[in-house]
C-alpha positions as YAML, in Angstrom:
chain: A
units: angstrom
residues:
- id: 1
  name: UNK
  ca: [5.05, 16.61, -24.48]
- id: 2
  name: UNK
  ca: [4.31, 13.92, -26.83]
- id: 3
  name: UNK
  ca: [2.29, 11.38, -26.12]
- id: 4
  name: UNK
  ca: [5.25, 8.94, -26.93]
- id: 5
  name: UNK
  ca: [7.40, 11.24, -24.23]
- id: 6
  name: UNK
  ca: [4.51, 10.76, -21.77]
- id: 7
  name: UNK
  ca: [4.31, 6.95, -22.13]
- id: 8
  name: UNK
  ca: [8.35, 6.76, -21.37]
- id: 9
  name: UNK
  ca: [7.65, 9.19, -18.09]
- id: 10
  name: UNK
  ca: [4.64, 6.86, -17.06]
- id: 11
  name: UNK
  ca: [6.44, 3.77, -17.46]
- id: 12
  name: UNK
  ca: [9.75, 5.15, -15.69]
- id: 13
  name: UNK
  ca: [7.04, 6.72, -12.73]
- id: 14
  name: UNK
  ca: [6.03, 2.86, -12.83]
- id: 15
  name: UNK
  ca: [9.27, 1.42, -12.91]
- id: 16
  name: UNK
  ca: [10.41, 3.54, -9.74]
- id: 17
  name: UNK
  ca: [7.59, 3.38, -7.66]
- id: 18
  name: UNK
  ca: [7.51, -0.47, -8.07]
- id: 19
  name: UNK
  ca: [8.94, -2.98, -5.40]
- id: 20
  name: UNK
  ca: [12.05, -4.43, -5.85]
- id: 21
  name: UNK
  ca: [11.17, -7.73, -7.62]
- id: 22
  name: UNK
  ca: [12.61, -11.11, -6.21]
- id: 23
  name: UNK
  ca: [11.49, -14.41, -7.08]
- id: 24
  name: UNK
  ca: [12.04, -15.92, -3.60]
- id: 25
  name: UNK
  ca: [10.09, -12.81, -1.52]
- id: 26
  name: UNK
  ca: [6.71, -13.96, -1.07]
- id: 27
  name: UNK
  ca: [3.66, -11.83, -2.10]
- id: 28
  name: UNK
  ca: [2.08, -9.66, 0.92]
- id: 29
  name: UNK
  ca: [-1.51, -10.53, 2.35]
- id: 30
  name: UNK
  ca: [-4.21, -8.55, 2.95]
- id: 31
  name: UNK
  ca: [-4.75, -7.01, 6.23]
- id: 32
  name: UNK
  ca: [-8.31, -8.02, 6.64]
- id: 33
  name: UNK
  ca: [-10.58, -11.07, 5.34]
- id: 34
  name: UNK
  ca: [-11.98, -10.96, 2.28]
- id: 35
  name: UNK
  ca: [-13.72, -9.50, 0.64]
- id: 36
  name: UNK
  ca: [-11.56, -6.72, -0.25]
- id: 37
  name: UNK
  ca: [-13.18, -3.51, -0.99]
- id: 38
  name: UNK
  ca: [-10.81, -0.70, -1.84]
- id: 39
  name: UNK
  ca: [-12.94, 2.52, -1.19]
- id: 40
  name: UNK
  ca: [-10.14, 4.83, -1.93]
- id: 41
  name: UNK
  ca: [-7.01, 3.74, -4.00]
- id: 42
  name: UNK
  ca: [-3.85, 5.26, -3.35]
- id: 43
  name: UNK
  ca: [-2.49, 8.48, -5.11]
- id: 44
  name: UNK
  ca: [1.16, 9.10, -5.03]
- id: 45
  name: UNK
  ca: [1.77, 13.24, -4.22]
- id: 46
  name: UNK
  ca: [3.79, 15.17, -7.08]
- id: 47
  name: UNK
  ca: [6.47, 15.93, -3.99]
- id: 48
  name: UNK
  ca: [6.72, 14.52, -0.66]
- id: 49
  name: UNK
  ca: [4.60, 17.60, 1.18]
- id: 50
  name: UNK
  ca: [1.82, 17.63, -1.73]
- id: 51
  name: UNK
  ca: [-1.73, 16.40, -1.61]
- id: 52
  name: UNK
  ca: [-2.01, 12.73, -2.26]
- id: 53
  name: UNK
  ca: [-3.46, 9.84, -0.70]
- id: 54
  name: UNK
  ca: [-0.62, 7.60, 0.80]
- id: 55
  name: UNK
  ca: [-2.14, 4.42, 1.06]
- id: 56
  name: UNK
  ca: [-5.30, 2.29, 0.03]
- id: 57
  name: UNK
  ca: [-8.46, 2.23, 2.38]
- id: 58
  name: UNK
  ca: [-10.22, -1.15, 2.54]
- id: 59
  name: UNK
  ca: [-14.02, -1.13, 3.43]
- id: 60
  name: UNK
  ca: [-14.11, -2.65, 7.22]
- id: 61
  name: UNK
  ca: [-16.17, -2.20, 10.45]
- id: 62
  name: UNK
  ca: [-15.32, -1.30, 13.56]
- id: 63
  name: UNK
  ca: [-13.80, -4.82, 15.25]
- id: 64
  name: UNK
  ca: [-12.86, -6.58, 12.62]
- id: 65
  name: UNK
  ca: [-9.43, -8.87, 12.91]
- id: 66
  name: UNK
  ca: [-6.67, -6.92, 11.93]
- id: 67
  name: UNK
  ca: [-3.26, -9.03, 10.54]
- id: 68
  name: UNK
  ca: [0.56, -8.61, 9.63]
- id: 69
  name: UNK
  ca: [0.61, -8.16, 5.76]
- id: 70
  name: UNK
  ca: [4.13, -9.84, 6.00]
- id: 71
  name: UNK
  ca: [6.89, -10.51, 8.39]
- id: 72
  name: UNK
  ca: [8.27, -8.11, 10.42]
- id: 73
  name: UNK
  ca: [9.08, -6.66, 13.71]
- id: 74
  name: UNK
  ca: [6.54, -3.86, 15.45]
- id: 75
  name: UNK
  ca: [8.04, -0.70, 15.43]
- id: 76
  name: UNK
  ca: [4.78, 1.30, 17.07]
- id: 77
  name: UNK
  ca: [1.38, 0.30, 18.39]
- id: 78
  name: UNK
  ca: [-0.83, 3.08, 19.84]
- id: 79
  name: UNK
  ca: [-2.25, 6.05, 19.06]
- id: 80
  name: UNK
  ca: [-1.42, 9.22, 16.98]
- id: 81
  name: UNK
  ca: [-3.50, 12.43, 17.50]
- id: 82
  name: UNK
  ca: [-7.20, 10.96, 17.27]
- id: 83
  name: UNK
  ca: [-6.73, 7.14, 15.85]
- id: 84
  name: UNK
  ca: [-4.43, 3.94, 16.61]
- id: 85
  name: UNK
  ca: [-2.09, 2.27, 14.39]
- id: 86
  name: UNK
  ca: [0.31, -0.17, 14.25]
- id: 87
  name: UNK
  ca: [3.53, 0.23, 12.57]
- id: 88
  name: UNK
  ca: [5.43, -2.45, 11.31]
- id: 89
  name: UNK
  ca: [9.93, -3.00, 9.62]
- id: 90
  name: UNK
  ca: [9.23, -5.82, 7.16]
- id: 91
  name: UNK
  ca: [12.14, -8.34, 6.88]
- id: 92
  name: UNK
  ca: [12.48, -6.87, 3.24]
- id: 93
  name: UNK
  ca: [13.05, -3.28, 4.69]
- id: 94
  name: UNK
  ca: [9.37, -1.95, 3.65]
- id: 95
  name: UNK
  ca: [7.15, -0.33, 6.69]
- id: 96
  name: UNK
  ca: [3.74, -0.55, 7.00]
- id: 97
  name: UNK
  ca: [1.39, 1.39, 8.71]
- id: 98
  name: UNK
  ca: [-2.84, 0.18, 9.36]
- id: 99
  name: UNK
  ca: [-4.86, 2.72, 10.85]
- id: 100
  name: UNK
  ca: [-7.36, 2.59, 12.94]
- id: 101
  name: UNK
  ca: [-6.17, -0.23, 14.67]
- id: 102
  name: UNK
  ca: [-6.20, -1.08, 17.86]
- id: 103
  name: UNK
  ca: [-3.12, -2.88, 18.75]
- id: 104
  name: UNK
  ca: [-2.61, -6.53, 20.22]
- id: 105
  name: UNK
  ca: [0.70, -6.25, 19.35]
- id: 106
  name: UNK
  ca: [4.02, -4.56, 21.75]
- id: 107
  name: UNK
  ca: [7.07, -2.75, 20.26]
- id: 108
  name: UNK
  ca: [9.23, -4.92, 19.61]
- id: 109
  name: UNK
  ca: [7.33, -8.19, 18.94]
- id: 110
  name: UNK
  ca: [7.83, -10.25, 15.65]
- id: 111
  name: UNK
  ca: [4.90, -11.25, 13.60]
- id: 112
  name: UNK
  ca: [4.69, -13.45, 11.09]
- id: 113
  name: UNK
  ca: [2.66, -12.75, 7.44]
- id: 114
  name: UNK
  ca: [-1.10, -13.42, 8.66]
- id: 115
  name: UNK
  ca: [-0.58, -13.11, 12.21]
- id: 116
  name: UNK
  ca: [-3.10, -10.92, 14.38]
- id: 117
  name: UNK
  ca: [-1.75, -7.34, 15.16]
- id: 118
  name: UNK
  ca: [-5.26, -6.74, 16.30]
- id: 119
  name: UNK
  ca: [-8.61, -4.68, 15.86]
- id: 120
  name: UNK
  ca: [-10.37, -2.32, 13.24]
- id: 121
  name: UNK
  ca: [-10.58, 0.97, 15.76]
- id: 122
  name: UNK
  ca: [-12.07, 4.43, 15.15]
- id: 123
  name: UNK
  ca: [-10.59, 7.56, 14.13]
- id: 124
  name: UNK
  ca: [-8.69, 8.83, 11.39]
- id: 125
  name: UNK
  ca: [-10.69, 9.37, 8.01]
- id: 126
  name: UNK
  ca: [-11.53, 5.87, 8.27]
- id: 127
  name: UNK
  ca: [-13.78, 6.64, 11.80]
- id: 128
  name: UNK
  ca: [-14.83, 2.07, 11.76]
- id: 129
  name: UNK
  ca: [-15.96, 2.31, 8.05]
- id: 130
  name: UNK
  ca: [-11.77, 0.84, 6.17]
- id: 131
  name: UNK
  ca: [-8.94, 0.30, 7.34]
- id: 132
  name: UNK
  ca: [-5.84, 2.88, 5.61]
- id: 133
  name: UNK
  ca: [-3.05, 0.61, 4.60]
- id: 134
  name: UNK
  ca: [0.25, 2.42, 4.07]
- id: 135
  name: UNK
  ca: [3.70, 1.34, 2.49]
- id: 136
  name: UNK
  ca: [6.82, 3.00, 2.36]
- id: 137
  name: UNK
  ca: [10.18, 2.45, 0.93]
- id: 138
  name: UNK
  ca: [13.45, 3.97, 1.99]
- id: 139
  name: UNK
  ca: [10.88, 7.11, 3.19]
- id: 140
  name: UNK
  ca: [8.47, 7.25, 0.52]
- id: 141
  name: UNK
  ca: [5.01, 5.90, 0.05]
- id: 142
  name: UNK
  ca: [4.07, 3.02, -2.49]
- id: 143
  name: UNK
  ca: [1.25, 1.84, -3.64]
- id: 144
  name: UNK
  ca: [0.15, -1.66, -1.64]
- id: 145
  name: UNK
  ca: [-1.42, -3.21, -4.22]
- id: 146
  name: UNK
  ca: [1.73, -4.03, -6.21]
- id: 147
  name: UNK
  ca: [3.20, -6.48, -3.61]
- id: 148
  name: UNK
  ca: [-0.63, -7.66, -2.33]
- id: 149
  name: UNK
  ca: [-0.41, -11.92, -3.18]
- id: 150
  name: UNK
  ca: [-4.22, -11.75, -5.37]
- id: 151
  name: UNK
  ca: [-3.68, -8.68, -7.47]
- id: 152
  name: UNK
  ca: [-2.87, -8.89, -11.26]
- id: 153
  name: UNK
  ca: [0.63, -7.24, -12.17]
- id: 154
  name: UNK
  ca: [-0.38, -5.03, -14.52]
- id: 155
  name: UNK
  ca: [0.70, -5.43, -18.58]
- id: 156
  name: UNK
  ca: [2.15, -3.05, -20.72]
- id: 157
  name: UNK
  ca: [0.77, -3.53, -24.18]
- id: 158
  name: UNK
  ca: [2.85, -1.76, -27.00]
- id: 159
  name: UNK
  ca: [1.41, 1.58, -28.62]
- id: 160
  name: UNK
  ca: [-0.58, 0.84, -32.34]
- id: 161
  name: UNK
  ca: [0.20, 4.21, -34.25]
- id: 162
  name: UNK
  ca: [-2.56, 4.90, -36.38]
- id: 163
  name: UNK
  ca: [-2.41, 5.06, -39.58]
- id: 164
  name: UNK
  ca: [-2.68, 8.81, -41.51]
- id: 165
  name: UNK
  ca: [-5.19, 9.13, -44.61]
- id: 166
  name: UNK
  ca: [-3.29, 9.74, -47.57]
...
């Protein structure tokens, strides 16, 4: 593969796994205060049962305030094998998912963007150090950072060939 070819894949790969865009939609908050420490960035797996890391992990202790990224309605607060989450239907048909977090929030309940949903918890690979932020579209995980409010879109510059000695 060229390294043309591999610049079309990697800006198609982009293209796909970005949100749809919409002037009106408002940009997503963070789930916790700042600062905002991303300990482990997210890694999208080369098929839905590979390896990867389907979501971000932001650097937070055990207690801390937990809040709705966006607007939506609650679609699961409690716990999953050793660690709490709460799952959340955005208005714009994306689902998140924070873990460990102990739920203030019912099934059911609507939240607004910013509103509490509750508490950094343990468990999980997290254990009270981050929080694991997950988003997924139509099944499949995205990376959180592209529809966070305070994160720079990223820029594609154009390729400079360089020039061959004659």
């Amino acid at each position: 593969m060229t390294i043309a070819s591999m610049g079309r894949v990697l800006l198609l790969s982009c293209l796909l796994s970005a949100p749809p865009a919409a002037a009106s939609t408002p940009r997503w908050a963070w789930p916790i205060e700042a600062p905002h420490t991303v300990q482990a960035p997210f890694v999208a797996p080369a098929t839905p049962y590979a390896p990867g890391h389907r979501g971000i992990d932001v650097t937070a202790p055990t207690g801390v305030a937990v809040s709705a990224a966006a607007p939506g309605v609650v679609t699961f607060s409690g716990v999953v094998v050793d660690r709490p989450l709460v799952v959340i239907r955005h208005d714009d048909g994306l689902v998140s998912s924070i873990e460990p977090v102990v739920g203030s929030v019912s099934v059911g309940d609507t939240v607004a963007r910013g509103a509490a949903i509750g508490t950094v918890g343990d468990g999980g690979h997290c254990d009270g150090s981050c929080v694991h932020f997950g988003v997924r579209r139509d099944g499949a995980y995205i990376n959180p950072l592209l529809l966070l409010d305070d994160v720079p879109a990223a820029v594609l510059l154009p390729v400079v060939r360089a020039r061959t000695a004659q």
